[in-house]
Coordinates of C-alpha atoms and ligand atoms in Angstrom, one line a residue:
X1 CA -224.5 -149.7 170.5
X2 CA -223.9 -150.2 166.5
X3 CA -220.4 -149.7 165.6
X4 CA -219.3 -148.0 162.2
X5 CA -215.9 -148.3 160.2
X6 CA -215.2 -147.0 155.9
X7 CA -212.2 -147.4 154.2
X8 CA -211.2 -145.2 151.4
X9 CA -207.0 -145.6 150.0
X10 CA -204.2 -147.5 148.8
X11 CA -204.8 -151.1 150.5
X12 CA -207.5 -153.7 150.0
X13 CA -210.6 -152.6 152.4
X14 CA -211.6 -156.0 154.0
X15 CA -208.9 -156.9 156.2
X16 CA -208.8 -153.3 157.4
X17 CA -212.8 -153.6 158.0
X18 CA -212.7 -156.4 159.6
X19 CA -210.0 -156.1 161.5
X20 CA -211.3 -152.5 162.3
X21 CA -214.9 -154.2 164.1
X22 CA -212.9 -156.2 166.4
X23 CA -211.4 -153.2 167.6
X24 CA -215.3 -152.2 168.7
X25 CA -216.9 -155.2 170.2
X26 CA -216.4 -153.9 173.5
X27 CA -219.4 -151.7 172.0
X28 CA -221.4 -154.8 172.0
X29 CA -223.6 -156.6 169.1
X30 CA -225.0 -159.0 167.4
X31 CA -224.1 -159.4 164.1
X32 CA -222.0 -158.1 161.3
X33 CA -221.3 -155.9 157.8
X34 CA -219.2 -154.9 155.4
X35 CA -220.1 -153.7 151.3
X36 CA -216.6 -153.3 149.5
X37 CA -216.7 -151.9 146.0
X38 CA -215.0 -154.5 144.0
X39 CA -214.5 -153.3 140.1
X40 CA -218.1 -153.0 138.8
X41 CA -220.4 -154.1 141.7
X42 CA -221.1 -153.5 145.7
X43 CA -220.3 -156.8 147.1
X44 CA -222.2 -157.5 150.6
X45 CA -221.3 -159.6 153.9
X46 CA -223.2 -160.2 156.8
X47 CA -223.5 -163.0 159.2
X48 CA -225.8 -163.0 162.7
X49 CA -222.8 -163.3 165.2
X50 CA -219.4 -162.6 165.8
X51 CA -217.9 -161.0 163.7
X52 CA -215.3 -164.8 163.5
X53 CA -218.1 -165.6 162.1
X54 CA -218.7 -163.7 159.3
X55 CA -214.7 -164.0 158.7
X56 CA -215.4 -167.4 158.1
X57 CA -217.9 -166.9 155.7
X58 CA -215.5 -164.3 153.8
X59 CA -214.0 -165.0 149.7
X60 CA -210.8 -162.9 149.2
X61 CA -212.5 -159.7 149.0
X62 CA -210.8 -157.2 146.6
X63 CA -211.5 -154.0 146.7
X64 CA -210.3 -150.6 148.3
X65 CA -212.9 -149.0 149.5
X66 CA -215.7 -150.2 152.1
X67 CA -218.2 -149.6 154.6
X68 CA -218.8 -152.2 157.9
X69 CA -221.3 -152.5 161.2
X70 CA -222.0 -154.0 164.3
X71 CA -225.0 -154.3 165.0
X72 CA -227.2 -154.1 167.4
X73 CA -230.2 -154.5 167.7
X74 CA -233.6 -151.4 168.1
X75 CA -235.4 -152.1 164.8
X76 CA -236.1 -155.4 163.8
X77 CA -234.5 -159.0 165.5
X78 CA -230.4 -159.2 165.2
X79 CA -230.5 -162.0 162.4
X80 CA -229.0 -161.8 158.8
X81 CA -231.2 -160.0 157.1
X82 CA -231.7 -156.9 159.0
X83 CA -228.1 -156.4 159.4
X84 CA -225.9 -154.1 157.8
X85 CA -225.3 -153.1 155.3
X86 CA -228.3 -152.6 153.5
X87 CA -228.0 -151.5 149.9
X88 CA -230.4 -150.2 148.0
X89 CA -228.7 -150.1 144.2
X90 CA -225.8 -149.9 144.1
X91 CA -225.6 -148.2 147.4
X92 CA -224.4 -149.4 150.4
X93 CA -224.9 -148.3 153.6
X94 CA -224.9 -148.3 157.6
X95 CA -226.2 -146.4 160.2
X96 CA -226.0 -146.0 163.9
X97 CA -229.4 -144.6 165.9
X98 CA -232.2 -144.1 165.5
X99 CA -234.5 -142.8 162.1
X100 CA -238.3 -142.2 163.6
X101 CA -239.9 -141.2 160.7
X102 CA -238.9 -144.4 158.8
X103 CA -242.2 -146.4 159.3
X104 CA -243.4 -142.5 156.9
X105 CA -241.0 -142.9 154.7
X106 CA -240.7 -146.5 153.8
X107 CA -244.4 -146.1 153.4
X108 CA -243.7 -142.7 150.7
X109 CA -241.1 -145.4 148.8
X110 CA -242.4 -148.0 148.6
X111 CA -245.4 -146.0 146.6
X112 CA -242.8 -145.9 144.4
X113 CA -241.1 -148.6 143.9
X114 CA -238.4 -149.9 146.3
X115 CA -239.4 -153.4 148.2
X116 CA -238.0 -153.3 151.8
X117 CA -236.6 -156.5 152.5
X118 CA -235.8 -156.5 156.7
X119 CA -237.4 -154.6 159.8
X120 CA -235.5 -152.1 160.4
X121 CA -234.8 -148.1 160.3
X122 CA -232.0 -148.3 158.1
X123 CA -233.3 -149.4 155.0
X124 CA -235.6 -147.3 154.1
X125 CA -232.2 -144.7 154.5
X126 CA -230.6 -146.7 151.5
X127 CA -233.5 -146.4 149.5
X128 CA -233.9 -143.0 150.2
X129 CA -230.5 -141.8 149.3
X130 CA -230.6 -144.0 146.5
X131 CA -234.1 -142.4 145.9
X132 CA -232.3 -138.8 144.9
X133 CA -228.7 -139.7 143.7
X134 CA -227.8 -138.2 140.0
X135 CA -224.9 -138.7 139.3
X136 CA -222.6 -138.3 142.7
X137 CA -222.9 -139.8 146.7
X138 CA -223.1 -136.4 148.6
X139 CA -225.8 -134.9 147.3
X140 CA -227.8 -137.8 147.6
X141 CA -226.8 -138.6 150.7
X142 CA -227.4 -134.0 152.1
X143 CA -230.9 -134.2 150.6
X144 CA -232.1 -137.8 152.1
X145 CA -230.5 -136.3 155.3
X146 CA -233.1 -133.7 155.1
X147 CA -235.7 -136.2 154.6
X148 CA -235.4 -137.5 158.0
X149 CA -235.5 -137.4 161.4
X150 CA -233.9 -138.6 164.5
X151 CA -230.5 -140.2 165.5
X152 CA -228.3 -141.0 163.0
X153 CA -224.1 -141.7 162.2
X154 CA -224.0 -143.5 158.4
X155 CA -221.8 -144.2 156.0
X156 CA -222.6 -145.3 152.7
X157 CA -220.0 -146.2 149.6
X158 CA -221.7 -145.6 146.3
X159 CA -218.9 -147.2 143.6
X160 CA -214.8 -145.4 144.6
X161 CA -217.7 -142.4 146.8
X162 CA -217.5 -142.6 150.4
X163 CA -219.5 -140.4 152.6
X164 CA -220.4 -139.5 156.4
X165 CA -222.9 -137.8 158.7
X166 CA -223.5 -137.5 161.6
X167 CA -226.4 -136.3 164.1
X168 CA -226.1 -136.8 167.6
X169 CA -224.4 -141.0 167.3
X170 CA -220.6 -140.2 167.5
X171 CA -218.0 -140.8 164.4
X172 CA -214.7 -139.6 163.5
X173 CA -212.3 -139.3 161.0
X174 CA -208.8 -140.6 161.0
X175 CA -206.5 -139.3 158.5
X176 CA -203.4 -141.3 156.9
X177 CA -201.0 -141.3 154.3
X178 CA -202.9 -142.2 151.1
X179 CA -205.6 -143.7 152.8
X180 CA -208.6 -141.9 155.6
X181 CA -210.9 -144.0 157.7
X182 CA -214.1 -143.4 159.1
X183 CA -215.1 -144.9 162.5
X184 CA -217.4 -144.9 165.6
X185 CA -215.4 -144.6 167.9
X186 CA -211.3 -144.1 168.2
X187 CA -209.8 -146.9 169.5
X188 CA -211.2 -148.8 165.7
X189 CA -208.5 -147.3 163.3
X190 CA -205.7 -145.8 166.4
X191 CA -203.7 -149.8 164.7
X192 CA -203.6 -147.2 161.5
X193 CA -203.8 -143.6 162.1
X194 CA -203.7 -141.2 165.8
X195 CA -204.9 -138.0 163.1
X196 CA -208.4 -138.4 164.4
X197 CA -211.6 -135.5 162.9
X198 CA -214.2 -135.5 164.7
X199 CA -217.6 -134.7 162.8
X200 CA -219.8 -132.9 164.6
X201 CA -223.9 -132.9 164.3
X202 CA -225.5 -131.7 160.8
X203 CA -221.6 -132.3 159.6
X204 CA -221.2 -134.0 156.1
X205 CA -218.0 -135.8 155.0
X206 CA -216.2 -136.6 151.5
X207 CA -214.0 -139.4 152.3
X208 CA -211.4 -139.9 149.3
X209 CA -208.1 -141.5 149.4
X210 CA -205.8 -138.6 149.0
X211 CA -208.1 -136.5 151.7
X212 CA -211.8 -136.0 153.3
X213 CA -213.9 -132.7 152.7
X214 CA -216.7 -131.4 155.1
X215 CA -219.7 -129.9 154.0
X216 CA -222.9 -128.7 156.5
X217 CA -226.3 -129.6 155.9
X218 CA -226.5 -127.4 152.5
X219 CA -222.3 -128.1 151.3
X220 CA -220.7 -125.1 152.3
X221 CA -217.7 -126.1 153.0
X222 CA -216.4 -126.6 156.5
X223 CA -212.6 -126.5 158.1
X224 CA -211.7 -129.1 160.3
X225 CA -209.3 -129.0 163.1
X226 CA -206.9 -132.6 163.0
X227 CA -206.3 -134.3 166.6
X228 CA -204.0 -135.9 167.5
X229 CA -204.5 -139.4 169.8
X230 CA -201.8 -140.0 172.5
X231 CA -204.3 -142.0 174.2
X232 CA -203.6 -146.4 174.2
X233 CA -205.8 -148.5 172.6
X234 CA -207.1 -149.7 176.3
X235 CA -208.0 -145.4 176.6
X236 CA -209.7 -145.2 173.9
X237 CA -211.9 -147.8 174.5
X238 CA -213.2 -146.1 177.2
X239 CA -213.1 -143.4 175.3
X240 CA -210.6 -141.9 177.5
X241 CA -213.4 -142.2 180.9
X242 CA -211.1 -144.6 183.6
X243 CA -214.2 -146.5 184.0
X244 CA -216.8 -148.4 182.0
X245 CA -219.1 -147.0 184.7
X246 CA -217.8 -143.4 184.8
X247 CA -218.2 -143.2 180.4
X248 CA -222.3 -145.1 181.3
X249 CA -222.7 -142.7 184.0
X250 CA -221.8 -139.9 180.7
X251 CA -223.8 -142.2 177.7
X252 CA -226.7 -141.0 180.0
X253 CA -227.8 -137.5 178.0
X254 CA -227.6 -140.2 175.0
X255 CA -229.7 -143.4 176.2
X256 CA -232.8 -141.8 177.8
X257 CA -232.7 -139.5 174.6
X258 CA -233.1 -143.3 172.9
X259 CA -235.4 -144.1 174.6
X260 CA -237.7 -141.2 173.8
X261 CA -236.8 -141.6 170.5
X262 CA -239.9 -141.2 168.4
X263 CA -242.2 -142.4 171.3
X264 CA -242.8 -139.1 172.5
X265 CA -244.8 -136.2 170.7
X266 CA -244.7 -133.4 173.1
X267 CA -247.3 -131.4 170.4
X268 CA -249.7 -132.7 169.9
X269 CA -249.4 -135.1 173.4
X270 CA -248.5 -138.1 172.7
X271 CA -246.9 -141.5 173.4
X272 CA -246.7 -144.6 171.5
X273 CA -244.5 -148.1 171.5
X274 CA -243.8 -150.2 169.1
X275 CA -243.9 -154.3 170.6
X276 CA -246.6 -153.5 172.6
X277 CA -250.0 -155.1 171.4
X278 CA -251.9 -153.5 175.2
X279 CA -255.3 -152.3 173.3
X280 CA -256.8 -149.5 174.7
X281 CA -259.5 -151.5 176.9
X282 CA -257.2 -153.8 177.6
X283 CA -255.2 -150.9 179.7
X284 CA -258.5 -149.2 180.3
X285 CA -259.6 -152.7 182.7
X286 CA -256.2 -153.3 184.7
X287 CA -257.1 -153.6 188.4
X288 CA -254.0 -154.1 189.7
X289 CA -250.3 -154.0 188.6
X290 CA -247.4 -156.5 189.9
X291 CA -244.2 -154.8 188.2
X292 CA -241.3 -157.3 189.5
X293 CA -236.9 -157.1 189.3
X294 CA -233.8 -157.6 191.1
X295 CA -231.1 -155.1 192.0
X296 CA -230.9 -151.7 190.0
X297 CA -234.2 -152.8 188.5
X298 CA -236.2 -153.5 191.4
X299 CA -235.2 -149.7 192.0
X300 CA -236.5 -148.8 189.1
X301 CA -239.0 -150.7 189.3
X302 CA -240.1 -149.2 193.3
X303 CA -240.4 -146.0 191.7
X304 CA -242.6 -147.1 188.3
X305 CA -245.0 -147.9 191.6
X306 CA -245.2 -144.5 192.1
X307 CA -246.1 -143.0 188.3
X308 CA -248.5 -145.5 187.8
X309 CA -251.0 -145.1 191.0
X310 CA -249.8 -140.9 190.8
X311 CA -250.4 -140.5 186.6
X312 CA -252.3 -144.0 186.0
X313 CA -254.9 -144.1 189.1
X314 CA -253.6 -148.3 189.0
X315 CA -252.2 -149.8 192.5
X316 CA -249.1 -151.3 192.2
X317 CA -247.6 -154.1 194.3
X318 CA -243.4 -154.2 192.7
X319 CA -242.3 -157.2 193.9
X320 CA -238.4 -158.7 194.7
X321 CA -238.2 -161.3 191.5
X322 CA -236.9 -164.4 193.7
X323 CA -240.0 -163.5 196.9
X324 CA -242.5 -163.4 194.3
X325 CA -242.7 -167.1 193.2
X326 CA -243.2 -168.5 196.7
X327 CA -245.7 -165.9 197.4
X328 CA -249.1 -166.9 197.1
X329 CA -250.9 -163.4 196.7
X330 CA -252.4 -164.1 192.5
X331 CA -250.7 -161.3 190.7
X332 CA -252.6 -158.6 189.1
X333 CA -254.1 -158.1 185.4
X334 CA -250.7 -157.1 184.7
X335 CA -247.1 -157.9 185.3
X336 CA -244.4 -155.7 184.2
X337 CA -241.1 -157.6 184.6
X338 CA -237.6 -155.2 184.3
X339 CA -234.8 -156.5 183.7
X340 CA -231.8 -155.0 182.0
X341 CA -230.1 -157.8 180.8
X342 CA -233.2 -159.7 180.1
X343 CA -231.8 -162.8 181.2
X344 CA -232.0 -163.1 185.1
X345 CA -232.5 -165.9 185.8
X346 CA -235.2 -165.1 189.4
X347 CA -236.9 -162.7 186.6
X348 CA -237.1 -165.1 184.4
X349 CA -239.0 -167.9 186.6
X350 CA -240.6 -164.6 188.3
X351 CA -242.4 -164.0 184.7
X352 CA -243.0 -167.7 184.3
X353 CA -245.0 -168.5 187.8
X354 CA -247.5 -164.7 187.0
X355 CA -247.7 -166.1 182.8
X356 CA -248.9 -169.9 184.4
X357 CA -251.4 -167.7 186.5
X358 CA -253.1 -165.7 183.5
X359 CA -252.0 -162.4 183.7
X360 CA -250.4 -160.1 180.6
X361 CA -246.9 -159.3 180.7
X362 CA -244.6 -156.3 178.9
X363 CA -240.8 -156.3 179.2
X364 CA -238.8 -153.8 180.1
X365 CA -235.2 -154.4 179.0
X366 CA -232.3 -153.7 177.4
X367 CA -231.0 -156.9 175.4
X368 CA -233.7 -157.5 172.2
X369 CA -233.5 -161.0 171.1
X370 CA -233.0 -162.1 175.3
X371 CA -234.7 -165.0 177.0
X372 CA -237.2 -162.3 178.6
X373 CA -238.4 -160.8 175.2
X374 CA -239.1 -165.0 173.1
X375 CA -241.2 -165.5 176.6
X376 CA -242.9 -162.4 177.9
X377 CA -246.8 -161.5 176.0
X378 CA -245.5 -157.4 175.2
X379 CA -241.2 -156.2 174.7
X380 CA -240.3 -152.7 175.6
X381 CA -236.7 -152.1 174.4
X382 CA -235.0 -149.2 176.7
X383 CA -232.8 -148.8 174.4
X384 CA -229.4 -147.8 176.2
X385 CA -227.3 -149.7 174.5
X386 CA -224.5 -152.5 175.9
X387 CA -223.7 -152.0 179.6
X388 CA -220.4 -153.4 180.8
X389 CA -219.7 -151.9 184.0
X390 CA -221.6 -154.4 186.2
X391 CA -222.9 -151.3 188.4
X392 CA -225.9 -151.0 186.4
X393 CA -226.8 -147.1 185.6
X394 CA -227.2 -145.6 182.0
X395 CA -229.5 -148.3 181.4
X396 CA -231.8 -148.1 185.2
X397 CA -231.7 -144.1 183.7
X398 CA -233.5 -145.7 180.6
X399 CA -235.4 -147.6 182.3
X400 CA -237.1 -145.3 184.4
X401 CA -237.6 -143.1 180.7
X402 CA -239.9 -146.6 180.0
X403 CA -241.9 -145.7 182.8
X404 CA -242.5 -142.1 182.6
X405 CA -243.3 -143.1 179.2
X406 CA -245.8 -145.9 180.6
X407 CA -247.0 -144.8 183.9
X408 CA -248.4 -141.5 181.2
X409 CA -249.2 -143.7 178.8
X410 CA -251.5 -144.9 180.7
X411 CA -253.1 -142.6 182.5
X412 CA -254.5 -140.7 179.7
X413 CA -256.7 -143.7 178.2
X414 CA -258.2 -144.2 181.6
X415 CA -258.4 -140.4 181.4
X416 CA -256.1 -139.9 184.6
X417 CA -254.3 -137.1 183.0
X418 CA -255.7 -134.1 181.2
X419 CA -253.7 -133.7 177.4
X420 CA -252.1 -129.9 178.6
X421 CA -250.6 -132.6 182.2
X422 CA -249.1 -134.7 179.4
X423 CA -248.4 -131.9 176.9
X424 CA -246.2 -130.1 180.1
X425 CA -244.9 -133.2 180.9
X426 CA -243.3 -134.6 177.9
X427 CA -241.7 -130.8 177.3
X428 CA -239.9 -131.6 181.1
X429 CA -239.0 -135.0 179.7
X430 CA -237.9 -134.1 176.6
X431 CA -235.0 -131.6 178.8
X432 CA -234.0 -134.1 181.2
X433 CA -230.6 -135.4 178.0
X434 CA -229.5 -131.8 178.5
X435 CA -230.4 -131.6 182.4
X436 CA -228.6 -134.6 182.8
X437 CA -225.5 -132.8 181.1
X438 CA -225.3 -130.0 183.8
X439 CA -224.8 -132.4 186.7
X440 CA -221.8 -134.0 184.3
X441 CA -220.6 -130.8 184.1
X442 CA -220.6 -129.7 186.8
X443 CA -219.5 -132.2 189.7
X444 CA -217.4 -130.3 191.8
X445 CA -219.1 -130.8 194.9
X446 CA -220.0 -133.9 194.2
X447 CA -216.4 -135.3 194.6
X448 CA -214.9 -132.7 197.5
X449 CA -218.0 -134.7 199.5
X450 CA -216.9 -138.3 197.7
X451 CA -213.1 -137.4 199.4
X452 CA -213.5 -136.0 202.5
X453 CA -216.3 -139.1 203.6
X454 CA -213.8 -142.0 201.5
X455 CA -213.2 -143.4 204.7
X456 CA -216.2 -143.7 206.8
X457 CA -218.0 -147.1 206.9
X458 CA -221.3 -146.2 207.2
X459 CA -223.2 -144.8 205.1
X460 CA -227.7 -143.9 204.5
X461 CA -229.2 -142.3 201.8
X462 CA -232.8 -141.3 202.7
X463 CA -235.9 -139.6 200.3
X464 CA -239.9 -140.1 200.3
X465 CA -242.1 -140.7 197.8
X466 CA -240.8 -140.7 194.6
X467 CA -236.9 -140.2 196.4
X468 CA -237.1 -143.6 198.5
X469 CA -236.3 -145.7 195.7
X470 CA -233.6 -143.2 194.2
X471 CA -232.2 -143.6 197.7
X472 CA -232.2 -147.3 197.4
X473 CA -230.5 -147.3 194.8
X474 CA -227.7 -144.7 195.9
X475 CA -227.0 -146.8 198.5
X476 CA -226.7 -150.3 196.4
X477 CA -224.5 -148.6 193.9
X478 CA -222.2 -147.5 197.4
X479 CA -222.0 -150.7 198.2
X480 CA -221.6 -152.9 195.0
X481 CA -218.6 -150.3 194.1
X482 CA -216.8 -149.0 196.9
X483 CA -217.6 -152.1 199.5
X484 CA -219.6 -149.0 202.0
X485 CA -222.4 -150.6 204.4
X486 CA -224.8 -148.2 202.8
X487 CA -228.8 -148.3 203.7
X488 CA -231.3 -146.4 201.7
X489 CA -234.2 -145.5 204.3
X490 CA -237.2 -143.8 203.8
X491 CA -236.5 -140.2 205.2
X492 CA -240.1 -141.1 208.0
X493 CA -238.2 -144.2 208.7
X494 CA -235.6 -143.2 211.0
X495 CA -237.2 -142.8 214.3
X496 CA -237.7 -146.2 214.0
X497 CA -234.6 -147.7 214.0
X498 CA -231.8 -146.8 212.2
X499 CA -231.9 -143.3 214.1
X500 CA -229.8 -144.6 216.7
X501 CA -226.9 -146.1 214.7
X502 CA -226.6 -141.8 213.2
X503 CA -223.1 -140.4 214.9
X504 CA -221.0 -137.6 213.8
X505 CA -218.8 -140.4 211.7
X506 CA -222.4 -141.7 209.4
X507 CA -223.0 -139.6 206.4
X508 CA -226.0 -139.2 205.4
X509 CA -227.6 -137.8 202.2
X510 CA -230.5 -136.7 202.1
X511 CA -232.3 -135.8 198.6
X512 CA -234.6 -132.9 199.2
X513 CA -235.7 -131.9 196.4
X514 CA -239.0 -129.3 197.2
X515 CA -242.2 -131.1 196.6
X516 CA -245.2 -132.9 198.5
X517 CA -242.4 -134.0 200.9
X518 CA -240.1 -131.5 201.5
X519 CA -241.1 -129.7 204.5
X520 CA -241.1 -133.4 206.3
X521 CA -237.9 -134.5 204.8
X522 CA -236.3 -130.9 206.0
X523 CA -237.2 -131.4 209.7
X524 CA -236.0 -135.8 209.5
X525 CA -232.9 -133.7 208.5
X526 CA -233.0 -132.0 211.4
X527 CA -233.1 -134.7 213.7
X528 CA -230.0 -135.9 212.1
X529 CA -228.3 -133.0 212.5
X530 CA -229.1 -132.7 216.0
X531 CA -227.4 -136.4 216.6
X532 CA -224.0 -134.4 214.4
X533 CA -224.2 -136.6 211.4
X534 CA -222.4 -135.0 208.7
X535 CA -225.5 -133.7 205.4
X536 CA -225.4 -133.6 202.1
X537 CA -228.3 -132.8 200.8
X538 CA -229.8 -132.6 197.0
X539 CA -231.7 -130.2 195.9
X540 CA -233.4 -128.2 193.5
X541 CA -231.1 -125.2 192.4
X542 CA -233.8 -122.6 192.9
X543 CA -234.3 -124.0 196.6
X544 CA -232.4 -121.0 198.5
X545 CA -233.3 -122.2 202.3
X546 CA -231.3 -125.7 202.3
X547 CA -228.0 -125.1 202.9
X548 CA -229.1 -123.6 206.5
X549 CA -229.5 -127.4 207.1
X550 CA -227.1 -129.2 206.0
X551 CA -223.4 -129.7 205.4
X552 CA -223.7 -129.5 201.8
X553 CA -226.2 -129.1 199.2
X554 CA -225.3 -130.0 195.2
X555 CA -227.8 -128.8 193.1
X556 CA -229.9 -130.5 190.3
X557 CA -232.0 -128.5 187.8
X558 CA -235.9 -128.0 188.1
X559 CA -238.1 -129.8 186.9
X560 CA -241.6 -131.1 187.3
X561 CA -241.6 -132.3 190.8
X562 CA -242.2 -136.3 189.8
X563 CA -239.0 -136.1 186.5
X564 CA -237.1 -134.8 189.3
X565 CA -236.1 -138.7 190.6
X566 CA -234.1 -139.0 187.2
X567 CA -232.0 -136.2 188.4
X568 CA -231.0 -136.6 191.9
X569 CA -229.7 -140.3 190.3
X570 CA -228.0 -139.0 188.1
X571 CA -225.7 -136.9 191.8
X572 CA -226.0 -140.8 193.5
X573 CA -224.1 -143.0 190.5
X574 CA -221.3 -139.8 190.8
X575 CA -221.4 -140.1 194.3
X576 CA -221.4 -143.7 194.7
X577 CA -217.9 -143.8 191.2
X578 CA -215.9 -141.1 193.0
X579 CA -215.8 -142.5 196.6
X580 CA -214.8 -146.4 195.0
X581 CA -212.4 -144.8 192.8
X582 CA -210.8 -142.4 196.0
X583 CA -210.8 -146.0 198.1
X584 CA -209.3 -147.9 194.9
X585 CA -211.9 -150.1 194.3
X586 CA -212.0 -152.8 191.4
X587 CA -215.3 -150.3 190.1
X588 CA -216.4 -151.9 186.9
X589 CA -215.8 -155.6 188.3
X590 CA -216.7 -155.4 191.9
X591 CA -215.8 -158.3 193.9
X592 CA -218.2 -161.2 194.0
X593 CA -220.8 -159.6 191.5
X594 CA -222.0 -160.7 187.8
X595 CA -223.5 -158.6 185.2
X596 CA -226.3 -160.4 184.5
X597 CA -227.0 -163.6 186.7
X598 CA -229.1 -166.7 185.6
X599 CA -229.1 -168.7 188.7
X600 CA -231.8 -168.6 191.0
Ligands
LIG1 C1 -227.2 -158.0 188.7 C2 -226.2 -157.1 188.5 C3 -227.3 -155.6 188.9 C4 -228.9 -156.1 187.9 C5 -229.3 -157.2 188.7 C6 -229.9 -157.2 187.5 O1 -227.3 -158.8 189.9 O2 -225.3 -156.8 189.2 O3 -226.2 -154.6 188.1 O4 -229.6 -154.9 188.6 O5 -228.6 -158.0 188.0 O6 -229.9 -157.3 186.5 P1 -231.2 -157.6 185.2 O7 -230.6 -158.0 183.9 O8 -232.3 -157.9 184.6 O9 -231.6 -155.9 185.4

């Protein structure tokens, strides 16, 4: 995700900004820029690509106040014009997050004479701050923030003033001697200071060389606590988490929030997508959908099959990309490829095959500017932020988020769901990020089960209908990172073979959330218990029956039946993580596996 840095102090700003930005490189980015106030003007330098590319273009810059940014594109392609900082008059702004109403703001500001040069949402914020500017930056920023909807961490300069603010995106302030700092994350400034203040939502800070002053959005002063950081740089890059995978699992509430941002209007029961030009009549005419993907993306697509069939009344074939090219069946009239990296060779080959047979194509991906985005007809971004751990976690959750949105959107257009159903679903979907946080805050039982069974050599994950793809994903996660043999099975299939393997030494994770097939899954659990296997159930928090049949239960918050796979996913991810940790496995880089597989 984007990285922000800011500096106001006794030293030259440019070198400190560049150095700090380099320490945010691990977050992933596609362009970088800085703005420094030099005597009378704000000078802006930005480039597409790496920070070293930007560095090569920099003249000698004098000025002791400035801001910097690494951009991970969400609105507009990764290029120099869209790179931050964005300016309006003498004001320069960097931003992390999504301004959901930027289109309306852009129209309004254009009418009053502001000229837009980029495709970004951030530029609207720069002009808005300028619009409100009278004689000081902090008042202008506070006024502008009242007009924007969405998430943000921002840093802005005007003259020698430096202001920061946040809502839903991280920002920290570093306290130095005669100099103070802003950063998205602690490692960026740990070299300069260990005294850190965490900015909270809807707080604004004015950063001067001699002090930092905090306010709420009514400009009432706030007292903040200084934290002394004792981590080293490597630990800090993982924000204190032991592995990127664990950090990314914990980033899921935010990733899903970003996936939904600006796309859901639960009051009107509407969903909208930027980047998709499928018309209503094309959506009504779809006779069959093919979803094509690999690995974890395939498992997301498999859940998508159930969603499109249930919510939009359209048949879906789910295809493994490496097999699809050699199949002799023709694809559906819409082909959806799912690939977090946008670079998986098998998926790209399948996409090309599908295009050659003349069907419409749509990609769900996380990486703007990736190969898939250049070859496909329509793109929907998952907006999960960069994922570093090889085992996909937050990108999977966001892929599910997009699939729910798409299936509902198609369902509404095809007349398969009522406006009331739509509103109910959207309200429930908006609650998912907070419900995921509840699971993350309550993981003792998962840890206990993981410790008890970490030396097992075989595991089964079972589920029916919507939970079957999550059983597949649970088994995939476990085998990827813990090297335990694990299989995901449709619970009803156990008795047709794998039951022969079930003994007291084969733990089974049964996804047994309430819904159409609950009673049948309970029957399958009884069959397993009759063979003495230990069973962990993932069940609804209101289910008072399940513990009679199993050895341990992990509860998930109550939601619409159809949404519960999102919550069960978090449990199987944590379980896999803690088992792998107990086995001392190299969790972020499992043997033989790669994050992006660019060979067929
Ligand atoms: C690799 C990764 C998996 C990923 C798969 C598909 O195997 O290790 O985590 O699910 O590729 O990647 P994609 O980028 O197409 O989603």
